[in-house]
CSV table of C-alpha atoms in Angstrom, one decimal:
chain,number,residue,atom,x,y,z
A,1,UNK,CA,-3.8,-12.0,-21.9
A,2,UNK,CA,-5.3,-12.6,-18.3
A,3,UNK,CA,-8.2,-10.8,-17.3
A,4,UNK,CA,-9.2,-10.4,-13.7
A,5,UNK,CA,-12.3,-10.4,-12.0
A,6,UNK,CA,-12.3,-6.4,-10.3
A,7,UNK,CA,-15.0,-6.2,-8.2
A,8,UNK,CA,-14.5,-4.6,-4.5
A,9,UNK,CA,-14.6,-7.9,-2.3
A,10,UNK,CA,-11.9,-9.7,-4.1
A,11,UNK,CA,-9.6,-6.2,-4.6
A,12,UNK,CA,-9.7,-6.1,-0.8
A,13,UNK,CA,-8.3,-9.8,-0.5
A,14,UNK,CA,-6.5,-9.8,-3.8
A,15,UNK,CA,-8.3,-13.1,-4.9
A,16,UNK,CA,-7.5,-13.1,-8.5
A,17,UNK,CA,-7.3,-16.3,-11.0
A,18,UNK,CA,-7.0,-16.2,-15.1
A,19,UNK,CA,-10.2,-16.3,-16.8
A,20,UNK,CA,-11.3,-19.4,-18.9
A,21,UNK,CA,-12.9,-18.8,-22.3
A,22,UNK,CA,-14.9,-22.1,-21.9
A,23,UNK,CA,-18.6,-22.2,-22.1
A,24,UNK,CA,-19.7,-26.0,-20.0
A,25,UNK,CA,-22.9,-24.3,-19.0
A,26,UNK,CA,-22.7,-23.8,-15.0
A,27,UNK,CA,-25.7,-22.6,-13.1
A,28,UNK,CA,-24.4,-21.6,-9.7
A,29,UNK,CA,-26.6,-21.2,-6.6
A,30,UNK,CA,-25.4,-19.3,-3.3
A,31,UNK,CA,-23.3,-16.8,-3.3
A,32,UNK,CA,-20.5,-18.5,-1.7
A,33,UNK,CA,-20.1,-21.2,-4.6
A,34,UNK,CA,-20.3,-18.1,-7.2
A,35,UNK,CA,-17.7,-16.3,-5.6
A,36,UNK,CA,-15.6,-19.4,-6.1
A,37,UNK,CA,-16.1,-20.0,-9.2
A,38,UNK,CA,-15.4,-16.2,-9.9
A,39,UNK,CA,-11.9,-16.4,-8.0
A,40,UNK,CA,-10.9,-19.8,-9.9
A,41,UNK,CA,-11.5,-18.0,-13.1
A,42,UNK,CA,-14.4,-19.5,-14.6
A,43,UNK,CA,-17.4,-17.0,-14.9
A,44,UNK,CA,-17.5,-17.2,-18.2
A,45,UNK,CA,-18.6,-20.9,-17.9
A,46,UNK,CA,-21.9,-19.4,-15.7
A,47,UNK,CA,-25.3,-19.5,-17.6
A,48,UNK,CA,-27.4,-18.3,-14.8
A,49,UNK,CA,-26.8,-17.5,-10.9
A,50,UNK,CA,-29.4,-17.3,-7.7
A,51,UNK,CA,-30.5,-14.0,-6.1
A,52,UNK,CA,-27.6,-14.1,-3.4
A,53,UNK,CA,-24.5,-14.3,-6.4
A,54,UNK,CA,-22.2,-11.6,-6.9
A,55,UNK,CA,-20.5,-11.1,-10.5
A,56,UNK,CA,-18.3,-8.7,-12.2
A,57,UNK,CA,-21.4,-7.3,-14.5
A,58,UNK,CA,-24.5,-7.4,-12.4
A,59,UNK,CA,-27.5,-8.2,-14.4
A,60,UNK,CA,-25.5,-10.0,-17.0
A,61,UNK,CA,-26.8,-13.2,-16.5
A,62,UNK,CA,-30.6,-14.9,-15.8
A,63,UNK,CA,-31.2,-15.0,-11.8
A,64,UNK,CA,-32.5,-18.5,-11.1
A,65,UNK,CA,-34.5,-17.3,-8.2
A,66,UNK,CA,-33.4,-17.7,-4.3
A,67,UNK,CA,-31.4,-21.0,-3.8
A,68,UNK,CA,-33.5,-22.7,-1.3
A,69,UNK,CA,-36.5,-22.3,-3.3
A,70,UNK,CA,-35.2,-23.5,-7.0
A,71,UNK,CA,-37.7,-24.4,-10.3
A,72,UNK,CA,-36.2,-27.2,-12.2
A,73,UNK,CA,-38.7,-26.1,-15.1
A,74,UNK,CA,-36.5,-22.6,-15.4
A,75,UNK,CA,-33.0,-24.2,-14.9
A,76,UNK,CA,-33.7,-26.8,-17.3
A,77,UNK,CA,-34.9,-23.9,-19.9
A,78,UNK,CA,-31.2,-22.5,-19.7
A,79,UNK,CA,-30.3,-25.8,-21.4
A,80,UNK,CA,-26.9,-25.6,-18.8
A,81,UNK,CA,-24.7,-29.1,-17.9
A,82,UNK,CA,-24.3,-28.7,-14.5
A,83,UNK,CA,-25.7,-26.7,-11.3
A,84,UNK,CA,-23.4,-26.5,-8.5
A,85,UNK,CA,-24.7,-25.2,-5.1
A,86,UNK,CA,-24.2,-26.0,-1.3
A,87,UNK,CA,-26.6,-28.0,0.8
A,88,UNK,CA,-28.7,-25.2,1.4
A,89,UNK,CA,-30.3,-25.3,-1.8
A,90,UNK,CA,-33.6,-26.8,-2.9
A,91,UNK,CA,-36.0,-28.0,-2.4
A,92,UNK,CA,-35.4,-31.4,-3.2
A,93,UNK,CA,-38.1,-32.0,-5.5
A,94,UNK,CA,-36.6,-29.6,-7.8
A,95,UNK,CA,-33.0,-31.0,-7.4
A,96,UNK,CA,-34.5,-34.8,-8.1
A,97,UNK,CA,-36.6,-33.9,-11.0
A,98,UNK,CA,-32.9,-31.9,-12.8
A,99,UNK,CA,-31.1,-34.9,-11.9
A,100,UNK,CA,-33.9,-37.1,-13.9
A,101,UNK,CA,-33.8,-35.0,-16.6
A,102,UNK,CA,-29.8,-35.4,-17.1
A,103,UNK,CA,-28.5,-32.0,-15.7
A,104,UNK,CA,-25.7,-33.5,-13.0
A,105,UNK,CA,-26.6,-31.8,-9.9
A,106,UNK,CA,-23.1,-30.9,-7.3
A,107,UNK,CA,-23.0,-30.4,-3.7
A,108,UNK,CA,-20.5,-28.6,-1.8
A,109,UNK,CA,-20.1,-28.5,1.9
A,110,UNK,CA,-21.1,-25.3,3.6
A,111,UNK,CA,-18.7,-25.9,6.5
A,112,UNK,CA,-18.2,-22.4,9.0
A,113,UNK,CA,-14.5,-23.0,9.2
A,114,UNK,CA,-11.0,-22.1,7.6
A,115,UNK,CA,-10.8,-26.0,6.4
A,116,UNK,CA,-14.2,-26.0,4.8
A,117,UNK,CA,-13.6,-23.4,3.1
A,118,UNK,CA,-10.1,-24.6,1.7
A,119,UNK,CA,-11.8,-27.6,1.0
A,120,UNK,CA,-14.2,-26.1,-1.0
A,121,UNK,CA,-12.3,-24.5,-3.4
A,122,UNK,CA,-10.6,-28.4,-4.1
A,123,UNK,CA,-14.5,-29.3,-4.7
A,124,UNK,CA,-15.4,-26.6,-7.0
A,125,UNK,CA,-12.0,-26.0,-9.1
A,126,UNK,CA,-12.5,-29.9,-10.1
A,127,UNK,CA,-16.0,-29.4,-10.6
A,128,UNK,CA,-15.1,-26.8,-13.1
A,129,UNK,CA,-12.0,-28.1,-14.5
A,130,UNK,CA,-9.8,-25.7,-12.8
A,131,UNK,CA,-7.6,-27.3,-10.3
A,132,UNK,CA,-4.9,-25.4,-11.7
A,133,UNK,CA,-6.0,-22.6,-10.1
A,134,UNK,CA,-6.7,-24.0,-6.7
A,135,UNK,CA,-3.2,-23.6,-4.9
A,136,UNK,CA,-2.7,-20.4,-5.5
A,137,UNK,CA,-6.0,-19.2,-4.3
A,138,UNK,CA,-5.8,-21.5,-1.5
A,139,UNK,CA,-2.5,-19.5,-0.8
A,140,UNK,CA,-4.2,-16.7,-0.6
A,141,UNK,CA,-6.9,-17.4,1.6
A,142,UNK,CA,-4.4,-19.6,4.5
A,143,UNK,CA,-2.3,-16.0,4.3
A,144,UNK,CA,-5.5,-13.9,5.2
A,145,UNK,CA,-6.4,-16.2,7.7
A,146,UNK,CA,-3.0,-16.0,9.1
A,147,UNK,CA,-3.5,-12.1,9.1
A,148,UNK,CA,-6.5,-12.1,10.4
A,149,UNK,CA,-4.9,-14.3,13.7
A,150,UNK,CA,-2.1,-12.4,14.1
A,151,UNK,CA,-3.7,-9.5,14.8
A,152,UNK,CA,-5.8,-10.6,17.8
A,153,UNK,CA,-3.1,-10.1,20.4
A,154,UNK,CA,-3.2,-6.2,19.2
A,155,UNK,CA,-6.6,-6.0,19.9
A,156,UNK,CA,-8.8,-5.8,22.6
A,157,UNK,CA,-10.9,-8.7,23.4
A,158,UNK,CA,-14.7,-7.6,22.9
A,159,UNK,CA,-18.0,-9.8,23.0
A,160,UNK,CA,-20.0,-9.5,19.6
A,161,UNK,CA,-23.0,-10.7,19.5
A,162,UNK,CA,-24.8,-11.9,16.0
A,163,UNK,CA,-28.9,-11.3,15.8
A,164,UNK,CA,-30.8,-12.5,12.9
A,165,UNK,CA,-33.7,-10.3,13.3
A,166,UNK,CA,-37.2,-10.6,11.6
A,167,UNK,CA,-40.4,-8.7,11.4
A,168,UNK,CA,-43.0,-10.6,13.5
A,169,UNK,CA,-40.7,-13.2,14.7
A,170,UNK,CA,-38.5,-13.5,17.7
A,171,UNK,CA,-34.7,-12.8,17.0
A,172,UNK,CA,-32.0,-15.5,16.8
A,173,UNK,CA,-28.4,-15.3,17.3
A,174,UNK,CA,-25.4,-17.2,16.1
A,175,UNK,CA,-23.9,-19.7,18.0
A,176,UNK,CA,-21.1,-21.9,17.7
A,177,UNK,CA,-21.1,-23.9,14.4
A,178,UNK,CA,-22.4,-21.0,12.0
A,179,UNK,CA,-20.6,-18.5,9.7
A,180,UNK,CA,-21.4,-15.4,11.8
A,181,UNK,CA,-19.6,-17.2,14.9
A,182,UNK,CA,-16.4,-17.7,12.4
A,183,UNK,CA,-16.6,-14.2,11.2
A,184,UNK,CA,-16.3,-12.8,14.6
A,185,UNK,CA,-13.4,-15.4,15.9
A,186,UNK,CA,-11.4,-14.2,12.9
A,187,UNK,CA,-11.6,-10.5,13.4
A,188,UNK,CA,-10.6,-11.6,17.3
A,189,UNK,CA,-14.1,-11.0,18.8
A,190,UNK,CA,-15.7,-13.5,21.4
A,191,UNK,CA,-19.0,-14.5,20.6
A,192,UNK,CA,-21.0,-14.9,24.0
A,193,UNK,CA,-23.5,-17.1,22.5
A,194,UNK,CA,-21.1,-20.0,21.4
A,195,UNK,CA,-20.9,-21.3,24.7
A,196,UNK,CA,-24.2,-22.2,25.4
A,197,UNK,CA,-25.9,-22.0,21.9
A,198,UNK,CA,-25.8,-24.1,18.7
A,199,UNK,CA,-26.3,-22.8,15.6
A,200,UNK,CA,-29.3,-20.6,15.2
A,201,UNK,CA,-31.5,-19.9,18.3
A,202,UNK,CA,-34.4,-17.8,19.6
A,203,UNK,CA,-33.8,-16.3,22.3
A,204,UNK,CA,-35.0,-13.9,24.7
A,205,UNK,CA,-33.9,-10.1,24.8
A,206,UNK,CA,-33.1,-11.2,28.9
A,207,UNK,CA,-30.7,-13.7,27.6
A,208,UNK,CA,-29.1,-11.0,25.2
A,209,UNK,CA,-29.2,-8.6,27.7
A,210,UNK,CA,-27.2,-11.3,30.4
A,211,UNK,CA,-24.2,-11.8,27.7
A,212,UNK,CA,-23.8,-8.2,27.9
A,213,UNK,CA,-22.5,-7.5,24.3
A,214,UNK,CA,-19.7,-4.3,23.5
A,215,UNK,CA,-20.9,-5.1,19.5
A,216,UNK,CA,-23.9,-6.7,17.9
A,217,UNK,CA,-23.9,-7.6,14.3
A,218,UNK,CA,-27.2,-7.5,12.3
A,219,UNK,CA,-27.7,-8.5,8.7
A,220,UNK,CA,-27.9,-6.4,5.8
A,221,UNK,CA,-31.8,-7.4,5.5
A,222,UNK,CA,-32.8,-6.9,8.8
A,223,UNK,CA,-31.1,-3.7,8.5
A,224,UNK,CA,-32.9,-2.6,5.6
A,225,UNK,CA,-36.3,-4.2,7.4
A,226,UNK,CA,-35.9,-2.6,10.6
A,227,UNK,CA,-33.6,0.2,10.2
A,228,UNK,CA,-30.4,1.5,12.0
A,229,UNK,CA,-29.6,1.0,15.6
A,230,UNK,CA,-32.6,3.4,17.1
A,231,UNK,CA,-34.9,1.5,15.5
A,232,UNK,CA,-33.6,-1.8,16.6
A,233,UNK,CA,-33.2,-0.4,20.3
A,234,UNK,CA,-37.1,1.0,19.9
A,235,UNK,CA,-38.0,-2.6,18.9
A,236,UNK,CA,-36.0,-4.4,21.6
A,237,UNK,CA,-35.8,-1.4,24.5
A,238,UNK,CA,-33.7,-3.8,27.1
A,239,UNK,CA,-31.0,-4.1,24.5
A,240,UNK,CA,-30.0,-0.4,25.8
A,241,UNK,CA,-28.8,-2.2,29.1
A,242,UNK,CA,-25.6,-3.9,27.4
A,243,UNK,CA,-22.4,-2.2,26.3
A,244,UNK,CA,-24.0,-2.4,22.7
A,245,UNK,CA,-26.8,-0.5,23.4
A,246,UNK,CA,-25.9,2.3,25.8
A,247,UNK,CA,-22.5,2.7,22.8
A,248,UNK,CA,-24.8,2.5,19.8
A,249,UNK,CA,-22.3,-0.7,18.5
A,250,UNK,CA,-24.8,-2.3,15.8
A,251,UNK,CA,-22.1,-3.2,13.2
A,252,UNK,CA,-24.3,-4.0,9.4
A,253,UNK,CA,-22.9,-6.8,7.9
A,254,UNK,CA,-23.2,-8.4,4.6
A,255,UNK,CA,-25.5,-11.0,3.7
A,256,UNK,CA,-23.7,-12.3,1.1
A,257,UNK,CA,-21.0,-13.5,3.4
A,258,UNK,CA,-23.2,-15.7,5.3
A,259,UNK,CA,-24.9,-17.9,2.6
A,260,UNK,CA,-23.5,-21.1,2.1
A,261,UNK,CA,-21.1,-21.5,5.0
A,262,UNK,CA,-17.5,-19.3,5.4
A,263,UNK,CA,-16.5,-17.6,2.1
A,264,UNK,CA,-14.1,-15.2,0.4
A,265,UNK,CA,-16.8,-12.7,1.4
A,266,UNK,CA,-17.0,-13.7,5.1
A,267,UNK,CA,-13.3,-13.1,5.4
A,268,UNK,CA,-13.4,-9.6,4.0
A,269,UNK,CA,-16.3,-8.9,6.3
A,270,UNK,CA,-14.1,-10.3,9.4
A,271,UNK,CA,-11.5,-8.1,8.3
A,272,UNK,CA,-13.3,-5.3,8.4
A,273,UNK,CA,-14.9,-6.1,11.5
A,274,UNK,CA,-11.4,-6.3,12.8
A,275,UNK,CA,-10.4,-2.9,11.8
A,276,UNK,CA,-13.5,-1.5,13.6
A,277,UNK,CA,-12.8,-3.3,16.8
A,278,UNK,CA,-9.1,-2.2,16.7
């Protein structure tokens, strides 16, 4: 009998894949590699996951820490075959000292785009000996896509604006070249950064104020840092002179769906995004 991975994320998209019963002792880091691995139908070959995975049974299985800063010492405890993560994860030292030991360490690409993503799923259903299931879930994910697009001509076009806020620190935004810039393409947004802005940038609250957002998007944690949209505005007053600002428009969006470059999890985001802008 097939069981199917349930949780809310994948019943929105309907990214379902049979369940192996294999055990090859897979410790997964980033939450956009676990998600895979989840949709292919291999979580029951995970040992341990990083603090940014998702699984069916939360808790069921030993966190491995955050993925950027990784102890070989623990993963090598969990006596697993494999860890599979993106190119965000490290620190190298760590990574060096698993391979030396005999644990075979994988790479995926964390590309911001439709065709990384597809890409990705080839990388990791081989990875875990599940490139039967590829197809279909790639199937799954072109049809969203295609979704996604053909709703932007029923839309209005609206500037949304991504801000990676942090206590003490100046904010960045998301340029081109980044999974928050994808997110907001998809759901039929314009990103007013992209233009002049590559990846992740501090920039003044002038410049934010000059590309005259309708929507910014703020992380989950700098939500939970800083609060709701008054307490943003408090800590950055100009921000009241865009559209953004004087509308209340600060949209919360998941963390999980920008670790690791564009996901299952960044799609349903940028569909929800797009029902909010319709």
């Amino acid at each position: 009998m097939k069981k199917f991975f349930t949780t809310l994320t994948f019943l929105l998209l309907g990214f379902y894949m049979p369940v192996s019963t294999a055990n090859e002792g897979i410790i997964s880091a980033g939450s956009s590699v676990t998600e895979l691995i989840v949709a292919l139908g291999q979580e029951k070959k995970l040992v341990a996951i990083d603090q940014t995975s998702q699984i069916s049974n939360p808790g069921a299985l030993p966190s491995i820490g955050y993925h950027r800063r990784l102890s070989a010492e623990g993963m090598l405890a969990l006596n697993a075959d494999q860890l599979i993560g993106s190119n965000e994860m490290g620190p190298a030292t760590a990574l060096n000292q698993l391979r030396a030991a005999g644990m075979k360490v994988e790479v995926v690409n964390t590309e911001p785009t439709a065709e990384g993503l597809l890409q990705r799923i080839d990388q990791i259903a081989k990875l875990t000996n599940a490139t039967q299931n590829a197809k279909p879930l790639k199937k799954q994910v072109t049809d969203k896509i295609n979704q996604l697009k053909q709703s932007h001509s029923q839309i209005p076009k609206k500037k949304i604006l991504f801000l990676l806020i942090h206590q003490g620190r100046p904010a960045n935004v998301a340029g081109a070249n980044t999974t928050p810039n994808a997110i907001i393409e998809l759901a039929g947004g314009i990103n007013p950064a992209a233009a002049s802005i590559e990846s992740y940038k501090p920039i003044s609250t002038e410049a934010m104020v000059e590309m005259q957002p309708d929507i910014i998007l703020i992380s989950g944690r700098s939500s939970q840092e800083m609060g709701g949209a008054d307490y943003v505005l408090k800590k950055m007053p100009l921000l009241a002179a865009t559209p953004a600002g004087k509308n209340k428009q600060f949209i919360v969006i998941d963390g999980h769906a920008l670790v690791g470059g564009l996901g299952l999890k960044s799609l349903s985001e940028a569909f929800r995004i797009n029902k909010l802008i319709q």
